mmCIF file of C-alpha atoms and ligand atoms in Angstrom:
data_model
loop_
_atom_site.group_PDB
_atom_site.id
_atom_site.type_symbol
_atom_site.label_atom_id
_atom_site.label_comp_id
_atom_site.label_asym_id
_atom_site.label_seq_id
_atom_site.Cartn_x
_atom_site.Cartn_y
_atom_site.Cartn_z
ATOM 1 C CA MET N 639 19.867 2.312 -9.435
ATOM 2 C CA ALA N 640 19.137 4.948 -6.866
ATOM 3 C CA LYS N 641 17.901 4.768 -3.323
ATOM 4 C CA GLU N 642 14.195 5.623 -3.354
ATOM 5 C CA ARG N 643 11.242 5.845 -0.998
ATOM 6 C CA THR N 644 7.752 4.567 -1.738
ATOM 7 C CA LEU N 645 4.434 4.573 0.104
ATOM 8 C CA SER N 646 2.888 1.268 1.115
ATOM 9 C CA ILE N 647 -0.494 0.593 2.727
ATOM 10 C CA ILE N 648 -1.356 -2.711 4.353
ATOM 11 C CA LYS N 649 -5.111 -2.821 3.742
ATOM 12 C CA PRO N 650 -8.006 -3.791 6.061
ATOM 13 C CA ASP N 651 -8.370 -7.338 4.671
ATOM 14 C CA ALA N 652 -4.782 -8.023 5.756
ATOM 15 C CA THR N 653 -4.823 -6.263 9.141
ATOM 16 C CA LYS N 654 -8.051 -8.141 10.005
ATOM 17 C CA ARG N 655 -6.304 -11.448 9.335
ATOM 18 C CA ASN N 656 -3.285 -10.390 11.444
ATOM 19 C CA LEU N 657 -0.910 -10.460 8.448
ATOM 20 C CA THR N 658 1.065 -7.256 9.119
ATOM 21 C CA GLY N 659 4.181 -9.111 10.272
ATOM 22 C CA LYS N 660 4.134 -11.639 7.430
ATOM 23 C CA ILE N 661 3.774 -8.823 4.876
ATOM 24 C CA ASN N 662 6.540 -6.778 6.500
ATOM 25 C CA THR N 663 8.802 -9.837 6.337
ATOM 26 C CA LYS N 664 8.301 -9.922 2.547
ATOM 27 C CA PHE N 665 9.482 -6.307 2.304
ATOM 28 C CA GLU N 666 12.491 -6.845 4.566
ATOM 29 C CA ASP N 667 13.520 -10.173 3.008
ATOM 30 C CA ASN N 668 13.547 -8.435 -0.380
ATOM 31 C CA GLY N 669 15.795 -5.580 0.690
ATOM 32 C CA LEU N 670 13.328 -2.820 1.589
ATOM 33 C CA ARG N 671 13.575 -1.011 4.928
ATOM 34 C CA ILE N 672 10.454 0.188 6.782
ATOM 35 C CA VAL N 673 11.564 3.729 7.673
ATOM 36 C CA ALA N 674 8.140 4.960 8.873
ATOM 37 C CA GLN N 675 5.006 3.118 9.878
ATOM 38 C CA LYS N 676 1.686 3.825 11.579
ATOM 39 C CA ARG N 677 -1.526 1.890 12.096
ATOM 40 C CA MET N 678 -4.643 4.009 11.688
ATOM 41 C CA LEU N 679 -8.320 4.121 10.788
ATOM 42 C CA LEU N 680 -8.766 6.267 7.694
ATOM 43 C CA THR N 681 -11.656 8.700 7.669
ATOM 44 C CA LYS N 682 -13.982 8.659 4.666
ATOM 45 C CA SER N 683 -12.628 11.986 3.462
ATOM 46 C CA GLU N 684 -9.010 10.787 3.775
ATOM 47 C CA ALA N 685 -9.771 7.640 1.753
ATOM 48 C CA GLU N 686 -11.656 9.691 -0.866
ATOM 49 C CA ALA N 687 -8.788 12.158 -1.149
ATOM 50 C CA PHE N 688 -6.099 9.471 -1.290
ATOM 51 C CA TYR N 689 -7.877 7.643 -4.131
ATOM 52 C CA ALA N 690 -9.141 10.813 -5.895
ATOM 53 C CA VAL N 691 -7.433 9.708 -9.154
ATOM 54 C CA HIS N 692 -9.938 6.828 -9.307
ATOM 55 C CA LYS N 693 -12.990 9.050 -8.664
ATOM 56 C CA GLU N 694 -14.598 8.297 -12.037
ATOM 57 C CA ARG N 695 -13.965 4.542 -11.881
ATOM 58 C CA PRO N 696 -16.943 2.236 -11.174
ATOM 59 C CA PHE N 697 -15.159 0.713 -8.173
ATOM 60 C CA TYR N 698 -14.406 4.040 -6.425
ATOM 61 C CA ASN N 699 -17.227 4.047 -3.826
ATOM 62 C CA ASP N 700 -16.683 0.404 -2.910
ATOM 63 C CA LEU N 701 -12.944 0.995 -2.664
ATOM 64 C CA VAL N 702 -13.442 3.918 -0.263
ATOM 65 C CA SER N 703 -15.861 1.844 1.880
ATOM 66 C CA PHE N 704 -13.394 -1.035 1.953
ATOM 67 C CA MET N 705 -10.462 1.185 2.918
ATOM 68 C CA ILE N 706 -12.344 2.536 5.964
ATOM 69 C CA SER N 707 -13.735 -0.879 7.011
ATOM 70 C CA GLY N 708 -10.851 -1.570 9.399
ATOM 71 C CA PRO N 709 -7.345 -0.505 10.354
ATOM 72 C CA VAL N 710 -4.664 0.115 7.748
ATOM 73 C CA VAL N 711 -0.905 0.291 8.267
ATOM 74 C CA VAL N 712 0.663 3.098 6.261
ATOM 75 C CA GLN N 713 4.400 2.887 5.794
ATOM 76 C CA VAL N 714 7.361 4.328 3.957
ATOM 77 C CA LEU N 715 9.649 1.741 2.376
ATOM 78 C CA GLU N 716 13.198 2.684 1.428
ATOM 79 C CA GLY N 717 15.772 0.948 -0.726
ATOM 80 C CA GLU N 718 17.403 0.683 -4.138
ATOM 81 C CA ASP N 719 14.741 1.093 -6.812
ATOM 82 C CA ALA N 720 12.084 0.948 -4.070
ATOM 83 C CA VAL N 721 9.063 1.936 -6.212
ATOM 84 C CA ALA N 722 9.520 -0.828 -8.811
ATOM 85 C CA LYS N 723 10.861 -3.303 -6.259
ATOM 86 C CA ASN N 724 7.790 -2.903 -4.066
ATOM 87 C CA ARG N 725 5.476 -3.396 -7.041
ATOM 88 C CA LYS N 726 7.290 -6.634 -7.832
ATOM 89 C CA ILE N 727 7.018 -7.828 -4.213
ATOM 90 C CA MET N 728 3.274 -6.973 -4.177
ATOM 91 C CA GLY N 729 2.416 -8.679 -7.484
ATOM 92 C CA ALA N 730 -0.377 -7.810 -9.910
ATOM 93 C CA THR N 731 -3.403 -5.795 -8.690
ATOM 94 C CA ASN N 732 -5.629 -8.776 -9.420
ATOM 95 C CA PRO N 733 -4.382 -11.667 -7.248
ATOM 96 C CA ALA N 734 -5.510 -14.161 -9.912
ATOM 97 C CA ALA N 735 -2.794 -12.687 -12.158
ATOM 98 C CA ALA N 736 -0.105 -12.306 -9.473
ATOM 99 C CA GLU N 737 3.132 -14.298 -9.610
ATOM 100 C CA GLU N 738 4.044 -17.020 -7.110
ATOM 101 C CA GLY N 739 5.740 -15.683 -4.005
ATOM 102 C CA THR N 740 4.177 -12.222 -4.217
ATOM 103 C CA ILE N 741 2.122 -10.724 -1.383
ATOM 104 C CA ARG N 742 -1.053 -10.601 -3.441
ATOM 105 C CA LYS N 743 -0.662 -14.186 -4.675
ATOM 106 C CA GLU N 744 -0.187 -15.439 -1.119
ATOM 107 C CA PHE N 745 -2.558 -13.218 0.823
ATOM 108 C CA ALA N 746 -5.011 -11.185 -1.303
ATOM 109 C CA GLU N 747 -8.686 -12.126 -1.306
ATOM 110 C CA SER N 748 -9.876 -10.280 -4.444
ATOM 111 C CA VAL N 749 -8.998 -7.419 -6.816
ATOM 112 C CA GLU N 750 -10.430 -4.997 -4.235
ATOM 113 C CA ALA N 751 -9.320 -6.699 -1.009
ATOM 114 C CA ASN N 752 -5.814 -7.093 -2.386
ATOM 115 C CA SER N 753 -3.909 -6.692 0.919
ATOM 116 C CA VAL N 754 -1.499 -3.919 -0.092
ATOM 117 C CA HIS N 755 -1.198 -0.654 -1.988
ATOM 118 C CA GLY N 756 2.088 0.641 -3.384
ATOM 119 C CA SER N 757 2.920 3.878 -5.210
ATOM 120 C CA ASP N 758 3.072 3.433 -8.997
ATOM 121 C CA SER N 759 5.780 6.019 -9.776
ATOM 122 C CA LEU N 760 8.483 8.011 -8.007
ATOM 123 C CA GLU N 761 6.455 11.177 -8.511
ATOM 124 C CA ASN N 762 3.326 9.660 -6.947
ATOM 125 C CA ALA N 763 5.427 8.135 -4.164
ATOM 126 C CA ALA N 764 6.524 11.613 -3.067
ATOM 127 C CA LYS N 765 2.917 12.867 -3.099
ATOM 128 C CA GLU N 766 1.569 9.806 -1.273
ATOM 129 C CA ILE N 767 4.308 9.873 1.388
ATOM 130 C CA ASN N 768 3.557 13.534 1.941
ATOM 131 C CA PHE N 769 -0.152 12.713 2.306
ATOM 132 C CA PHE N 770 0.497 10.608 5.424
ATOM 133 C CA PHE N 771 3.881 11.575 6.872
ATOM 134 C CA SER N 772 5.875 14.624 7.825
ATOM 135 C CA GLU N 773 9.617 14.506 7.152
ATOM 136 C CA THR N 774 10.400 14.181 10.879
ATOM 137 C CA GLU N 775 8.349 10.951 11.110
ATOM 138 C CA ILE N 776 10.572 9.234 8.525
ATOM 139 C CA VAL N 777 13.757 7.866 10.035
ATOM 140 C CA GLY N 778 16.055 6.255 7.493
HETATM 141 P P1 CMP H 1174 -4.498 -0.122 -5.341
HETATM 142 O O1 CMP H 1174 -3.131 -0.474 -5.795
HETATM 143 O O2 CMP H 1174 -4.653 0.337 -3.940
HETATM 144 O O3 CMP H 1174 -5.107 0.988 -6.318
HETATM 145 C C1 CMP H 1174 -6.495 1.134 -6.552
HETATM 146 C C2 CMP H 1174 -7.308 0.058 -5.912
HETATM 147 O O4 CMP H 1174 -8.626 -0.086 -6.375
HETATM 148 C C3 CMP H 1174 -6.682 -1.292 -6.187
HETATM 149 O O5 CMP H 1174 -5.451 -1.426 -5.521
HETATM 150 C C4 CMP H 1174 -7.794 -2.228 -5.740
HETATM 151 O O6 CMP H 1174 -7.801 -2.424 -4.331
HETATM 152 C C5 CMP H 1174 -9.048 -1.423 -6.072
HETATM 153 N N1 CMP H 1174 -9.814 -1.984 -7.178
HETATM 154 C C6 CMP H 1174 -11.062 -2.481 -7.063
HETATM 155 N N2 CMP H 1174 -11.513 -2.901 -8.238
HETATM 156 C C7 CMP H 1174 -10.539 -2.677 -9.151
HETATM 157 C C8 CMP H 1174 -10.414 -2.904 -10.548
HETATM 158 N N3 CMP H 1174 -11.392 -3.456 -11.255
HETATM 159 N N4 CMP H 1174 -9.266 -2.544 -11.146
HETATM 160 C C9 CMP H 1174 -8.256 -1.963 -10.426
HETATM 161 N N5 CMP H 1174 -8.329 -1.725 -9.091
HETATM 162 C C10 CMP H 1174 -9.459 -2.072 -8.454
#
């Protein structure tokens, strides 16, 4: 296993309920390090661009509206096998299908308001990290 970096977003449903610390504890307790982090309000065009791969999906417009409905915390997580590890810590996209102990099982409200986003591959992780962070903002 290699040391990897992945992009994580704590979504508006979670920041509204003041869950940033509890979610970060899940990452840290499972061996991921938060090597960059910023709280921000996404603009509509940023949210549209970030989720451009889902442009043709029926949920795209609602997803963009949701992602700009409140603050998000964007972060870079680092560790062994970080992309897959983070997906395991998050749990399934739909919280109804997520395993016990995962972030989405414990905190998510619905398939849309599912508390966290995590990159789905190493290749997308690099693109997504680059979308939000410059190399000098990431301190490993
Ligand atoms: P995320 O991992 O950020 O990637 C795309 C997001 O679209 C997903 O989490 C959900 O928040 C949202 N979404 C809304 N409806 C659906 C759906 N039916 N299937 C998958 N993702 C959905």
